[in-house]
mmCIF file of C-alpha atoms in Angstrom:
data_model
loop_
_atom_site.group_PDB
_atom_site.id
_atom_site.type_symbol
_atom_site.label_atom_id
_atom_site.label_comp_id
_atom_site.label_asym_id
_atom_site.label_seq_id
_atom_site.Cartn_x
_atom_site.Cartn_y
_atom_site.Cartn_z
ATOM 1 C CA GLN I 1 0.086 18.247 0.956
ATOM 2 C CA VAL I 2 1.522 15.646 -1.287
ATOM 3 C CA GLN I 3 -0.790 14.278 -4.151
ATOM 4 C CA LEU I 4 -0.111 11.577 -6.666
ATOM 5 C CA GLN I 5 -1.954 11.394 -10.057
ATOM 6 C CA GLN I 6 -1.658 8.196 -12.127
ATOM 7 C CA SER I 7 -1.987 7.844 -15.782
ATOM 8 C CA GLY I 8 -1.695 5.120 -18.392
ATOM 9 C CA PRO I 9 -3.622 2.574 -20.341
ATOM 10 C CA GLY I 10 -6.120 0.249 -18.835
ATOM 11 C CA LEU I 11 -5.696 -2.441 -21.389
ATOM 12 C CA VAL I 12 -2.498 -4.235 -22.381
ATOM 13 C CA LYS I 13 -2.099 -7.212 -24.643
ATOM 14 C CA PRO I 14 -0.368 -10.321 -23.431
ATOM 15 C CA SER I 15 3.412 -10.343 -23.848
ATOM 16 C CA GLN I 16 3.471 -6.593 -24.196
ATOM 17 C CA THR I 17 4.754 -3.911 -21.710
ATOM 18 C CA LEU I 18 2.515 -2.316 -19.154
ATOM 19 C CA SER I 19 3.436 1.357 -18.638
ATOM 20 C CA LEU I 20 2.145 3.729 -15.940
ATOM 21 C CA THR I 21 3.103 7.121 -14.705
ATOM 22 C CA CYS I 22 2.670 8.815 -11.510
ATOM 23 C CA ALA I 23 2.728 12.599 -11.296
ATOM 24 C CA ILE I 24 3.797 14.132 -7.972
ATOM 25 C CA SER I 25 2.611 17.385 -6.617
ATOM 26 C CA GLY I 26 3.623 18.865 -3.203
ATOM 27 C CA ASP I 27 6.985 17.082 -3.055
ATOM 28 C CA SER I 28 9.989 16.296 -5.349
ATOM 29 C CA VAL I 29 10.720 13.009 -6.927
ATOM 30 C CA SER I 30 14.270 13.700 -5.832
ATOM 31 C CA SER I 31 13.440 14.387 -2.223
ATOM 32 C CA ASP I 32 15.981 12.707 0.089
ATOM 33 C CA ASN I 33 13.373 11.575 2.485
ATOM 34 C CA ALA I 34 10.849 10.144 -0.060
ATOM 35 C CA ALA I 35 10.689 6.763 -1.766
ATOM 36 C CA TRP I 36 8.337 6.368 -4.569
ATOM 37 C CA ASN I 37 6.626 2.912 -4.797
ATOM 38 C CA TRP I 38 4.357 0.961 -6.941
ATOM 39 C CA ILE I 39 1.892 -1.616 -5.432
ATOM 40 C CA ARG I 40 -0.727 -3.681 -7.045
ATOM 41 C CA GLN I 41 -3.941 -5.285 -5.810
ATOM 42 C CA SER I 42 -5.779 -8.305 -7.131
ATOM 43 C CA PRO I 43 -8.291 -10.723 -5.708
ATOM 44 C CA SER I 44 -5.798 -13.528 -6.039
ATOM 45 C CA ARG I 45 -2.698 -11.823 -4.591
ATOM 46 C CA GLY I 46 -4.050 -9.086 -2.390
ATOM 47 C CA LEU I 47 -1.892 -6.017 -1.842
ATOM 48 C CA GLU I 48 1.597 -6.741 -3.485
ATOM 49 C CA TRP I 49 4.608 -4.440 -3.263
ATOM 50 C CA LEU I 50 6.299 -4.250 -6.753
ATOM 51 C CA GLY I 51 9.226 -1.770 -6.578
ATOM 52 C CA ARG I 52 10.406 1.585 -5.813
ATOM 53 C CA THR I 53 12.868 4.374 -6.743
ATOM 54 C CA TYR I 54 14.384 6.860 -4.352
ATOM 55 C CA TYR I 55 17.254 9.383 -4.074
ATOM 56 C CA ARG I 56 19.883 9.412 -1.396
ATOM 57 C CA SER I 57 22.795 11.367 -3.062
ATOM 58 C CA LYS I 58 22.358 9.012 -5.969
ATOM 59 C CA TRP I 59 19.268 7.025 -7.402
ATOM 60 C CA TYR I 60 18.432 3.702 -5.954
ATOM 61 C CA ASN I 61 15.892 1.044 -6.999
ATOM 62 C CA ASP I 62 14.403 -2.063 -5.268
ATOM 63 C CA TYR I 63 12.216 -4.623 -6.934
ATOM 64 C CA ALA I 64 10.175 -7.458 -5.629
ATOM 65 C CA VAL I 65 11.956 -10.885 -6.273
ATOM 66 C CA SER I 66 8.892 -12.082 -8.059
ATOM 67 C CA MET I 67 9.145 -9.212 -10.522
ATOM 68 C CA LYS I 68 12.942 -9.140 -11.128
ATOM 69 C CA GLY I 69 13.807 -9.211 -14.776
ATOM 70 C CA ARG I 70 10.473 -7.726 -15.855
ATOM 71 C CA ILE I 71 10.137 -4.485 -13.893
ATOM 72 C CA THR I 72 11.650 -1.097 -14.134
ATOM 73 C CA VAL I 73 10.743 1.926 -11.854
ATOM 74 C CA ASN I 74 12.338 5.238 -13.066
ATOM 75 C CA PRO I 75 12.260 8.700 -11.886
ATOM 76 C CA ASP I 76 11.619 11.682 -14.381
ATOM 77 C CA THR I 77 13.122 14.739 -12.621
ATOM 78 C CA SER I 78 12.184 17.053 -15.504
ATOM 79 C CA LYS I 79 8.486 16.319 -14.974
ATOM 80 C CA ASN I 80 8.519 15.389 -11.229
ATOM 81 C CA GLN I 81 7.083 11.996 -11.729
ATOM 82 C CA PHE I 82 8.011 8.375 -11.775
ATOM 83 C CA SER I 83 6.932 5.450 -13.855
ATOM 84 C CA LEU I 84 6.425 1.632 -13.868
ATOM 85 C CA GLN I 85 7.283 -0.578 -16.711
ATOM 86 C CA LEU I 86 6.348 -4.235 -16.607
ATOM 87 C CA ASN I 87 7.504 -6.391 -19.488
ATOM 88 C CA SER I 88 6.117 -9.630 -20.883
ATOM 89 C CA VAL I 89 2.787 -9.363 -19.129
ATOM 90 C CA THR I 90 0.292 -12.189 -18.812
ATOM 91 C CA PRO I 91 -3.389 -12.202 -17.616
ATOM 92 C CA GLU I 92 -1.888 -12.837 -14.131
ATOM 93 C CA ASP I 93 -0.575 -9.286 -14.171
ATOM 94 C CA THR I 94 -4.234 -8.065 -14.297
ATOM 95 C CA ALA I 95 -4.704 -5.797 -11.247
ATOM 96 C CA VAL I 96 -5.262 -2.376 -9.890
ATOM 97 C CA TYR I 97 -1.885 -0.524 -9.715
ATOM 98 C CA TYR I 98 -1.214 2.112 -7.202
ATOM 99 C CA CYS I 99 1.698 4.499 -6.843
ATOM 100 C CA THR I 100 2.513 5.714 -3.296
ATOM 101 C CA ASN I 101 5.166 7.417 -1.261
ATOM 102 C CA GLU I 102 6.841 5.489 1.424
ATOM 103 C CA GLY I 103 9.210 8.223 2.645
ATOM 104 C CA ASP I 104 11.814 7.305 5.124
ATOM 105 C CA ARG I 105 9.136 6.036 7.345
ATOM 106 C CA GLY I 106 8.170 2.677 5.898
ATOM 107 C CA TYR I 107 4.468 3.128 5.668
ATOM 108 C CA PHE I 108 2.621 4.193 2.595
ATOM 109 C CA HIS I 109 1.024 7.707 2.226
ATOM 110 C CA PRO I 110 -0.320 9.101 0.298
ATOM 111 C CA TRP I 111 -1.626 6.844 -2.570
ATOM 112 C CA GLY I 112 -2.468 7.600 -6.177
ATOM 113 C CA GLN I 113 -6.048 6.909 -7.300
ATOM 114 C CA GLY I 114 -5.271 3.517 -8.828
ATOM 115 C CA THR I 115 -5.477 2.175 -12.337
ATOM 116 C CA LEU I 116 -7.073 -1.058 -13.330
ATOM 117 C CA VAL I 117 -4.948 -2.734 -15.885
ATOM 118 C CA THR I 118 -6.453 -5.618 -17.712
ATOM 119 C CA VAL I 119 -4.219 -8.053 -19.628
ATOM 120 C CA SER I 120 -6.206 -9.370 -22.559
ATOM 121 C CA SER I 121 -5.907 -9.848 -26.295
ATOM 122 C CA ASP C 1 9.025 -12.526 3.340
ATOM 123 C CA ILE C 2 7.161 -11.723 6.474
ATOM 124 C CA GLN C 3 3.729 -13.129 6.527
ATOM 125 C CA MET C 4 0.950 -10.981 7.874
ATOM 126 C CA THR C 5 -2.179 -12.750 8.992
ATOM 127 C CA GLN C 6 -5.533 -11.002 9.892
ATOM 128 C CA SER C 7 -8.433 -12.313 11.712
ATOM 129 C CA PRO C 8 -11.264 -12.469 11.117
ATOM 130 C CA SER C 9 -11.626 -12.346 7.394
ATOM 131 C CA THR C 10 -15.059 -10.813 7.710
ATOM 132 C CA LEU C 11 -16.750 -9.088 10.580
ATOM 133 C CA SER C 12 -20.375 -8.040 10.901
ATOM 134 C CA ALA C 13 -21.268 -5.321 13.200
ATOM 135 C CA SER C 14 -23.833 -2.543 13.992
ATOM 136 C CA VAL C 15 -23.480 1.162 14.098
ATOM 137 C CA GLY C 16 -22.349 2.076 17.732
ATOM 138 C CA ASP C 17 -20.476 -1.135 18.172
ATOM 139 C CA ARG C 18 -16.976 -1.532 19.216
ATOM 140 C CA VAL C 19 -14.915 -3.874 17.052
ATOM 141 C CA THR C 20 -11.494 -5.348 17.190
ATOM 142 C CA ILE C 21 -9.386 -6.653 14.244
ATOM 143 C CA THR C 22 -6.262 -8.815 14.889
ATOM 144 C CA CYS C 23 -2.993 -8.924 12.764
ATOM 145 C CA ARG C 24 -0.178 -11.420 13.419
ATOM 146 C CA ALA C 25 3.297 -11.215 11.929
ATOM 147 C CA SER C 26 5.193 -14.430 11.222
ATOM 148 C CA GLN C 27 8.209 -12.883 13.238
ATOM 149 C CA SER C 28 8.700 -9.944 15.440
ATOM 150 C CA ILE C 29 8.364 -6.465 13.778
ATOM 151 C CA SER C 30 8.530 -4.467 16.986
ATOM 152 C CA THR C 31 6.029 -1.693 16.390
ATOM 153 C CA TRP C 32 6.582 -1.064 12.752
ATOM 154 C CA LEU C 33 2.981 -1.694 11.702
ATOM 155 C CA ALA C 34 0.567 0.363 9.883
ATOM 156 C CA TRP C 35 -3.343 0.001 9.376
ATOM 157 C CA TYR C 36 -5.105 1.176 6.316
ATOM 158 C CA GLN C 37 -8.825 1.524 5.374
ATOM 159 C CA GLN C 38 -10.055 0.772 1.900
ATOM 160 C CA LYS C 39 -13.385 1.524 0.482
ATOM 161 C CA PRO C 40 -14.694 -0.053 -2.947
ATOM 162 C CA GLY C 41 -12.928 1.655 -5.807
ATOM 163 C CA LYS C 42 -10.694 3.698 -3.778
ATOM 164 C CA ALA C 43 -7.071 3.518 -2.785
ATOM 165 C CA PRO C 44 -6.089 2.483 0.778
ATOM 166 C CA LYS C 45 -5.977 5.305 3.280
ATOM 167 C CA LEU C 46 -3.534 5.269 6.165
ATOM 168 C CA LEU C 47 -5.232 5.138 9.657
ATOM 169 C CA ILE C 48 -2.332 4.038 12.017
ATOM 170 C CA TYR C 49 1.337 3.952 11.869
ATOM 171 C CA LYS C 50 3.937 2.720 14.291
ATOM 172 C CA ALA C 51 1.391 0.329 15.719
ATOM 173 C CA SER C 52 -0.620 3.074 17.706
ATOM 174 C CA SER C 53 0.034 6.455 16.270
ATOM 175 C CA LEU C 54 -3.080 8.029 14.603
ATOM 176 C CA GLY C 55 -2.723 9.265 11.072
ATOM 177 C CA SER C 56 -3.372 12.909 10.265
ATOM 178 C CA GLY C 57 -7.155 13.597 10.225
ATOM 179 C CA VAL C 58 -8.131 10.213 11.453
ATOM 180 C CA PRO C 59 -10.998 10.040 14.046
ATOM 181 C CA SER C 60 -9.987 9.268 17.533
ATOM 182 C CA ARG C 61 -12.522 6.402 17.611
ATOM 183 C CA PHE C 62 -9.733 4.447 15.802
ATOM 184 C CA SER C 63 -6.904 3.013 17.963
ATOM 185 C CA GLY C 64 -4.071 0.578 17.521
ATOM 186 C CA SER C 65 -1.941 -1.455 19.889
ATOM 187 C CA GLY C 66 0.509 -4.237 20.010
ATOM 188 C CA SER C 67 4.155 -4.992 19.422
ATOM 189 C CA GLY C 68 6.356 -7.978 18.443
ATOM 190 C CA THR C 69 3.960 -10.248 16.593
ATOM 191 C CA GLU C 70 0.545 -9.431 17.649
ATOM 192 C CA PHE C 71 -1.480 -6.250 16.856
ATOM 193 C CA THR C 72 -5.007 -5.022 17.153
ATOM 194 C CA LEU C 73 -7.102 -2.306 15.494
ATOM 195 C CA THR C 74 -10.068 -1.195 17.567
ATOM 196 C CA ILE C 75 -12.875 0.989 16.340
ATOM 197 C CA ASN C 76 -15.094 2.453 19.137
ATOM 198 C CA SER C 77 -18.699 3.481 18.399
ATOM 199 C CA LEU C 78 -18.813 2.361 14.786
ATOM 200 C CA GLN C 79 -20.088 4.968 12.348
ATOM 201 C CA PRO C 80 -21.693 4.226 8.968
ATOM 202 C CA ASP C 81 -18.608 5.556 7.118
ATOM 203 C CA ASP C 82 -16.427 2.938 8.899
ATOM 204 C CA PHE C 83 -17.735 -0.071 6.942
ATOM 205 C CA ALA C 84 -14.983 -0.913 4.847
ATOM 206 C CA THR C 85 -11.984 -3.354 4.366
ATOM 207 C CA TYR C 86 -8.953 -2.941 6.793
ATOM 208 C CA TYR C 87 -5.352 -4.032 6.083
ATOM 209 C CA CYS C 88 -2.293 -4.146 8.133
ATOM 210 C CA GLN C 89 1.108 -3.809 6.887
ATOM 211 C CA GLN C 90 4.588 -4.445 8.251
ATOM 212 C CA TYR C 91 7.504 -2.025 7.611
ATOM 213 C CA ASN C 92 10.231 -3.642 9.712
ATOM 214 C CA PHE C 93 11.498 -5.681 6.834
ATOM 215 C CA SER C 94 11.920 -5.555 3.111
ATOM 216 C CA PRO C 95 9.699 -6.200 1.214
ATOM 217 C CA ARG C 96 6.915 -4.609 2.887
ATOM 218 C CA THR C 97 3.874 -6.958 3.212
ATOM 219 C CA PHE C 98 0.324 -6.662 3.852
ATOM 220 C CA GLY C 99 -2.218 -8.705 5.496
ATOM 221 C CA GLN C 100 -5.112 -10.274 3.480
ATOM 222 C CA GLY C 101 -7.707 -7.863 4.787
ATOM 223 C CA THR C 102 -10.798 -7.780 7.116
ATOM 224 C CA LYS C 103 -14.080 -6.737 5.557
ATOM 225 C CA LEU C 104 -16.265 -5.029 8.164
ATOM 226 C CA GLU C 105 -19.829 -5.443 7.120
ATOM 227 C CA ILE C 106 -23.130 -3.839 8.430
ATOM 228 C CA LYS C 107 -25.062 -6.507 10.373
#
């Protein structure tokens, strides 16, 4: 049974970098039928897909167009986890951030527990 | 991006009722649709995938139907645990997109 455990700070200052980590148990970040995603949720934007990393003989990344230039999703094979970095944050990036596995199916399951990240000075 | 529109936004019902939530896609997504349940302070939980396939451990009172652009989630004999917010999500196209949610409230 796959489980995802998120970690990272809940408060980030404007213009700084938001960094979150998602530790995987029950599967491998290098699995060739998994895709490791970040999704956020806010009252104004609802559920918004941000980006993903996955391994298919080599590593790939996809990012939401709205995030491009600011986002990086990286695997860490040594710790079996993956991370989210979002640069130059503003208060509009305040949201609950979730990590989740899409696999090769397209729907998301399971999900991490969520991390409320507030962008404020 | 594919727009997903749910109706209604809020639904009031009683324990034992049968309720239906609708999700419409801005273009055809075949049956590549999932439904999730979310309770306050918790992550979304997968209920239905491929429009009508029940997720693991999901009670049989939940069912899904539809194809193309119109889909429904039906809950038979509502239980107290079912009062939550429900989301649809398409996975025929990238980026994956979600509906805005339907909040199911106790009448």
